[in-house]
Amino acid sequence: MAMKFSRTFLLRKLHQVTGVVPLGIFFFVHMFTNSKAMNGEANFEKAVQEIHDIPYLLLIEIFGIFVPLLFHSVYGVIISSESRMNVLSYGYARNWLYFVQRATGIFLFVFIFFHILNFRFGLIPGMNPTPVAGHADQAFNIIQMEFRTTWVLVLYIAGVVATAWHLAYGFFLFAVDWGIVIGEKAQKATLTACVGLAVLLSAVGINAAVSFVRPCGIFPQIMCEETKKSVKPAAERF
Amino acid sequence: MSSGIKIAIVGGGLAGLAAAMKIAEAGHDVDLISVVPVKRSHSVCAQGGINGAVNTKGEGDSPAKHLDDTVYGGDFLANQPPVKRMCDMAPEIIYLFDRMGVPFSRTQEGLLDFRRFGGTLHHRTAFAGASTGQQLLYALDEQVRKWESAGKVNKYEGWEMLSLVLDDAQVCRGLIAMNLQTLELKAFAADAVIMATGGPGLIFGKSTNSMTCTGSATSICYQQGAKYANGEFIQVHPTSIPGEDKLRLMSESARGEGGRVWVPKADGDARRPQDIPESERWYFLEEKYPAYGNLVPRDIATREIFQVCLEGHGVGGENQVYLDLTHIDPETLTRKLGAILEIYEMFVGDDPRFVPMRIFPGVHYSMGGLWVDFEQRTNIPGLFAAGECDYSIHGANRLGANSLVSCVYGGFTAAPSAIEYAKNVERGASEVNGIHDAELKRQQELNDAVIKSEGGENQYQIHEELGKWMTDNVTVVRYNDRLKATDEKILELQDRMKRISINDSNLWATQAVPHARQLSNMLELARVITLGALNRNESRGAHYKPDFPDRDDENFMKTTIAEYSAESPVFSYEAVDVSLVEPRKRDYSSGKSKSH
Amino acid sequence: MSTNGHTEKKRLTDPPATVKFRIQRREKEGASAYWETFEIKYRRNLNVISALMEIRKEPVTVDGKRTTPPVWDMSCLEQVCGICTMVIDGRVRQSCSALVDDLLLASGGDTISLQPMSKFPNVRDLKVDRSQMFEHLKQVHAWIELDGSHALGPGPHVSNELAQERYALSRCMTCGCCLEACPQYGDGNYIGPQAIAQARLFNMHPVGQITKEERLDGLMGDDGITACGNAQNCVKACPMSVPLTKAIYETNRDITVDALFGWLKK
């Protein structure tokens, strides 16, 4: 086939794929792991240790997460910078969604950078100095200490909601950009499903975050059998 | 790989693009000059359809019947041989557009669907939704764009023709055009020039025509020696929507799909139309013309509607009658007439599927135009004409859905004719002898004079007055005294035109200078139309004089020819070639009497 | 569409005696913009074009200053030629179908603002140069390749459903509303919905699809279809109700199937 793909064409397609496949999958795994905090420190730290035990971890981290993330976020910022947003003149719902996708994108660019320095490397001055990587046994505590500062917890909740929305709407965008969903009816159904997914992912993410400062997160503690056994006295001060 | 032949086409509507495609396809070069991007030409406004006797409905239709309907509808003023050629070519033309991808409406078998239109008893009109002209124009626009990509067609969009370049022997060697943005003039040398500039509706002020339809370019040709034929035959469309800026067309397809024209039986009936019971409505067309009913030809429908209103029976005593579609299933209407009904709703505010439309006749089409022979050649060697700007097909009245086919036929005939001419013409020294530069200089001086002129007259005021006089006196009903008065008025306006002041000090992309030049040309053509009408003491087709209510074949089965002179148009008459269909009385009140 | 059998347009019940037109002006391309306000008498069936015609006849601003007449484009006045498009009260649309009554009803004021489209080079005042849209049609080969225009009989059998679907795309009048409203279009980064829909129009045709690859090629360049950001303003702004987003997504599917995964067929 004599089709010619331009650079922009390939970069855009790659941007769409990286958002959904490595980063989308990673976010699901990430939220699943975080949710183990519901069942207390030991459970969470066991999960972190399990991640540490994954073979080829460094390679997976670099090529499965960092590189796609770097590409997706940098190219995403470039895409956003080319936009001539006009929601004030043309305030249609889908135009707002377009705007929000770019707004969350820019926010997440900053937030994820912060998040990685904060927890993966422990390099934010005046905040946690210990990287979670290599210190699975302290993971829960590191996070708990940070989340006791209200603005940090709020920031992380904002981060998780923004990611949930960006990803869920990203699924919709992927579906139309790859011609999987076409007509208006199908678009509406897909969009509804994506909104549902965003709400679900947000709830899970928020709950996991809260779980570091309140056993079992936002749910009644009866739902989390393990909490009584494993929560340390330090957490009870909360 | 050039043949060395270059043909300039003025006008990028259906006729111009049809010619451009044929010439490029034959391997020759085209300069295409158009005041607007060609895709925005007035052809887009044709709504109803395109006629061609394809006979897919098993009604026994044939090109011969199409010919008969056309010359009969045209009240036997058209030379019949070119009409026959058009009717013979019409099915091919429709098929070609089908191949070009025009989304014509289809039958259940996937064939082209045809509808019935005014002035015929056959389903002969192919249609694409309710914007057939738009769709046909786009198809040609696409094909010409392909040739443009291939380097065979050079488009000059946003350029207006100012004059022909004629050599000492009165042979056309090209033209001068003005860039409407910079006002720069440019000489276009060409082996032949094809005029495809459409109609002159703006002479009547408000009409159904686009704002580009000034008739200026054809008037220029006339003033430079081209014969102008049958100028007095101006079709007034029976159903238009009165507006502040123009009259918007309500397509004949509204009648074709079953629309019924009526007024309340009681004058001044103040009830809403939907509250007036059937028995209290006067369906005057159905009553007077039982065979054709609401589908009588345009001139008859126009005159009847005009007359009914003149007698005070119009809706609310005003100049309007109802065109009613509300008895037809709304979904069928949406499917068949969606676009034209949207126009009404958009500009008036009522939904015609539920409320009868209010309509009144509006100036629509010029049957007259540049005189051409059967090969689309004007009397100036090297100058050709096609489409509404030539006079050749429609006689005294045009049938609905014949305009699109005549435009394409004209373009398809003018193209080989111009090529043939260009191949054989003596080029002489026309490219180097300075005639182009001399004409360019003359036009520049005319422009400068317009710019410098300071007499205080307002060009738009003059245009308004011209439009009002022409509409009042030279449209549906014509009286000789009023025609004389109109000509005097035009002379007055021409005089005032010499004293206009351009009200735009910024000449970049100004509308004032082009408009002033157009208006001068329009005034010349207005005289041709008015005096042609004055001289024709009979009633035929669209030309109706109550003082001479009958057709007079003995004295007036002739083509009016106007030739320019500085004082006044000079009129002469030419016999009509009626060799194919014997003239008979035009009578739509009963089934058509057949002569062959 | 009305279901109760009768619709009547809402009208201004208490119209103002005069209407003001605030017009963004520019002497020529590259010159700086300025605003001038004109005032004319209110009439019930006034549209923006007829107001402009009246202003053009005697161009005097509301402050009594004699000025140059505003320049704009107009032709058919029936919203089929697309030429008179401008930004009216902040939104792009055709000025012929913009009724003063409706505009005042929507804004609640007595002033209507007129601006040229912002995505195209400004020629003067409200007039812009949209030739790039026609260039884009060349880029996507928006035509059917004929063997010739001589008589070759009818075209292929086509279902009426397909014909009507194509008709909806074919109504595009190249007015540029979709591009003006599109937050991705501008500076040559993106070919825009108009050209994509026209490519689709021909890709859908039984004969047109023979040269589908050429059209898809034209859409995979640096300014190609992937620059669509799915804001979907185009389909909302389109005065002809062309199903633009559907055309874009169908073309996306063609590209996915034929171009990206075409090698799987080998």
PDB file of C-alpha atoms in Angstrom, chain A residues 1-10 12-13 16 79 82-86 89-96 98 102 169 172-173 176-184 187, chain C residues 90-92 119 180-187 189 213 216-217 220-222 226-233 236-237 245-246 249-250 252-253 255-256 258-261 266:
ATOM      1  CA  MET A   1       0.000   0.000   0.000  1.00  0.00           C
ATOM      2  CA  ALA A   2       1.348   3.295  -1.025  1.00  0.00           C
ATOM      3  CA  MET A   3       0.122   5.152   1.998  1.00  0.00           C
ATOM      4  CA  LYS A   4       2.454   7.778   3.367  1.00  0.00           C
ATOM      5  CA  PHE A   5       2.378   8.560   7.052  1.00  0.00           C
ATOM      6  CA  SER A   6       3.600  11.987   8.041  1.00  0.00           C
ATOM      7  CA  ARG A   7       5.521  12.614  11.242  1.00  0.00           C
ATOM      8  CA  THR A   8       2.603  14.414  12.813  1.00  0.00           C
ATOM      9  CA  PHE A   9       0.260  11.608  11.877  1.00  0.00           C
ATOM     10  CA  LEU A  10       2.444   8.993  13.543  1.00  0.00           C
ATOM     11  CA  ARG A  12      -0.612  11.728  17.121  1.00  0.00           C
ATOM     12  CA  LYS A  13      -1.459   8.080  16.727  1.00  0.00           C
ATOM     13  CA  GLN A  16      -3.432   8.205  21.416  1.00  0.00           C
ATOM     14  CA  ILE A  79      -0.963  19.698  21.273  1.00  0.00           C
ATOM     15  CA  GLU A  82      -1.614  24.649  19.449  1.00  0.00           C
ATOM     16  CA  SER A  83      -5.224  24.956  20.522  1.00  0.00           C
ATOM     17  CA  ARG A  84      -7.275  28.111  20.119  1.00  0.00           C
ATOM     18  CA  MET A  85      -9.771  27.461  22.835  1.00  0.00           C
ATOM     19  CA  ASN A  86     -13.078  29.220  22.388  1.00  0.00           C
ATOM     20  CA  SER A  89     -17.927  31.944  22.250  1.00  0.00           C
ATOM     21  CA  TYR A  90     -18.972  28.388  21.505  1.00  0.00           C
ATOM     22  CA  GLY A  91     -20.039  26.966  24.853  1.00  0.00           C
ATOM     23  CA  TYR A  92     -21.200  23.587  23.603  1.00  0.00           C
ATOM     24  CA  ALA A  93     -20.847  20.629  25.997  1.00  0.00           C
ATOM     25  CA  ARG A  94     -18.344  18.776  23.809  1.00  0.00           C
ATOM     26  CA  ASN A  95     -16.261  21.939  23.456  1.00  0.00           C
ATOM     27  CA  TRP A  96     -16.075  22.124  27.232  1.00  0.00           C
ATOM     28  CA  TYR A  98     -12.256  19.431  24.774  1.00  0.00           C
ATOM     29  CA  ARG A 102      -6.378  20.004  27.836  1.00  0.00           C
ATOM     30  CA  TYR A 169     -12.558  10.687  28.271  1.00  0.00           C
ATOM     31  CA  PHE A 172     -13.822   8.071  24.195  1.00  0.00           C
ATOM     32  CA  LEU A 173     -11.330  10.052  22.154  1.00  0.00           C
ATOM     33  CA  VAL A 176     -13.574   8.093  17.759  1.00  0.00           C
ATOM     34  CA  ASP A 177     -10.022   8.786  16.620  1.00  0.00           C
ATOM     35  CA  TRP A 178      -9.584   5.205  15.568  1.00  0.00           C
ATOM     36  CA  GLY A 179     -12.998   5.019  13.978  1.00  0.00           C
ATOM     37  CA  ILE A 180     -14.339   2.463  16.430  1.00  0.00           C
ATOM     38  CA  VAL A 181     -17.262   4.677  17.380  1.00  0.00           C
ATOM     39  CA  ILE A 182     -18.825   6.736  14.606  1.00  0.00           C
ATOM     40  CA  GLY A 183     -22.456   7.844  14.766  1.00  0.00           C
ATOM     41  CA  GLU A 184     -24.018  10.235  17.227  1.00  0.00           C
ATOM     42  CA  GLN A 187     -20.957   8.438  20.621  1.00  0.00           C
TER      43      GLN A 187
ATOM     44  CA  GLY C  90     -19.523  36.514  18.676  1.00  0.00           C
ATOM     45  CA  ARG C  91     -20.710  33.583  16.598  1.00  0.00           C
ATOM     46  CA  VAL C  92     -19.909  32.670  13.042  1.00  0.00           C
ATOM     47  CA  LYS C 119      -9.205  32.155  10.796  1.00  0.00           C
ATOM     48  CA  GLU C 180     -13.936  29.390  12.311  1.00  0.00           C
ATOM     49  CA  ALA C 181     -15.517  27.562  15.240  1.00  0.00           C
ATOM     50  CA  CYS C 182     -12.913  24.780  15.339  1.00  0.00           C
ATOM     51  CA  PRO C 183     -10.382  25.334  18.141  1.00  0.00           C
ATOM     52  CA  GLN C 184      -7.811  23.270  16.261  1.00  0.00           C
ATOM     53  CA  TYR C 185      -7.992  25.063  12.910  1.00  0.00           C
ATOM     54  CA  GLY C 186      -5.613  27.873  12.033  1.00  0.00           C
ATOM     55  CA  ASP C 187      -2.106  28.638  10.783  1.00  0.00           C
ATOM     56  CA  ASN C 189      -1.918  23.055  11.332  1.00  0.00           C
ATOM     57  CA  GLU C 213      -6.145   5.895  -1.137  1.00  0.00           C
ATOM     58  CA  LEU C 216      -6.640   9.249   2.573  1.00  0.00           C
ATOM     59  CA  ASP C 217      -3.073  10.161   1.650  1.00  0.00           C
ATOM     60  CA  MET C 220      -2.388  11.767   6.709  1.00  0.00           C
ATOM     61  CA  GLY C 221      -0.012  14.671   6.230  1.00  0.00           C
ATOM     62  CA  ASP C 222       1.252  16.964   8.964  1.00  0.00           C
ATOM     63  CA  THR C 226      -5.213  13.450  13.380  1.00  0.00           C
ATOM     64  CA  ALA C 227      -5.172  17.117  14.327  1.00  0.00           C
ATOM     65  CA  CYS C 228      -8.904  16.861  15.022  1.00  0.00           C
ATOM     66  CA  GLY C 229      -9.407  17.527  18.709  1.00  0.00           C
ATOM     67  CA  ASN C 230     -13.010  16.324  18.859  1.00  0.00           C
ATOM     68  CA  ALA C 231     -14.368  19.581  20.245  1.00  0.00           C
ATOM     69  CA  GLN C 232     -17.192  18.980  17.752  1.00  0.00           C
ATOM     70  CA  ASN C 233     -17.934  22.678  17.328  1.00  0.00           C
ATOM     71  CA  LYS C 236     -22.841  22.557  15.756  1.00  0.00           C
ATOM     72  CA  ALA C 237     -21.721  25.571  13.757  1.00  0.00           C
ATOM     73  CA  THR C 245     -18.051  14.533  12.937  1.00  0.00           C
ATOM     74  CA  LYS C 246     -19.549  11.383  11.504  1.00  0.00           C
ATOM     75  CA  TYR C 249     -14.877   9.345  12.354  1.00  0.00           C
ATOM     76  CA  GLU C 250     -15.787   7.239   9.330  1.00  0.00           C
ATOM     77  CA  ASN C 252     -10.716   7.595  10.879  1.00  0.00           C
ATOM     78  CA  ARG C 253     -12.065   4.087  10.492  1.00  0.00           C
ATOM     79  CA  ILE C 255      -7.490   5.052   7.898  1.00  0.00           C
ATOM     80  CA  THR C 256      -7.340   2.519  10.728  1.00  0.00           C
ATOM     81  CA  ASP C 258      -6.810   0.525   5.233  1.00  0.00           C
ATOM     82  CA  ALA C 259      -3.723   2.441   6.230  1.00  0.00           C
ATOM     83  CA  LEU C 260      -2.679   1.403   9.723  1.00  0.00           C
ATOM     84  CA  PHE C 261      -3.686  -2.231   9.514  1.00  0.00           C
ATOM     85  CA  LYS C 266      -0.649  -8.843   2.883  1.00  0.00           C
TER      86      LYS C 266
END
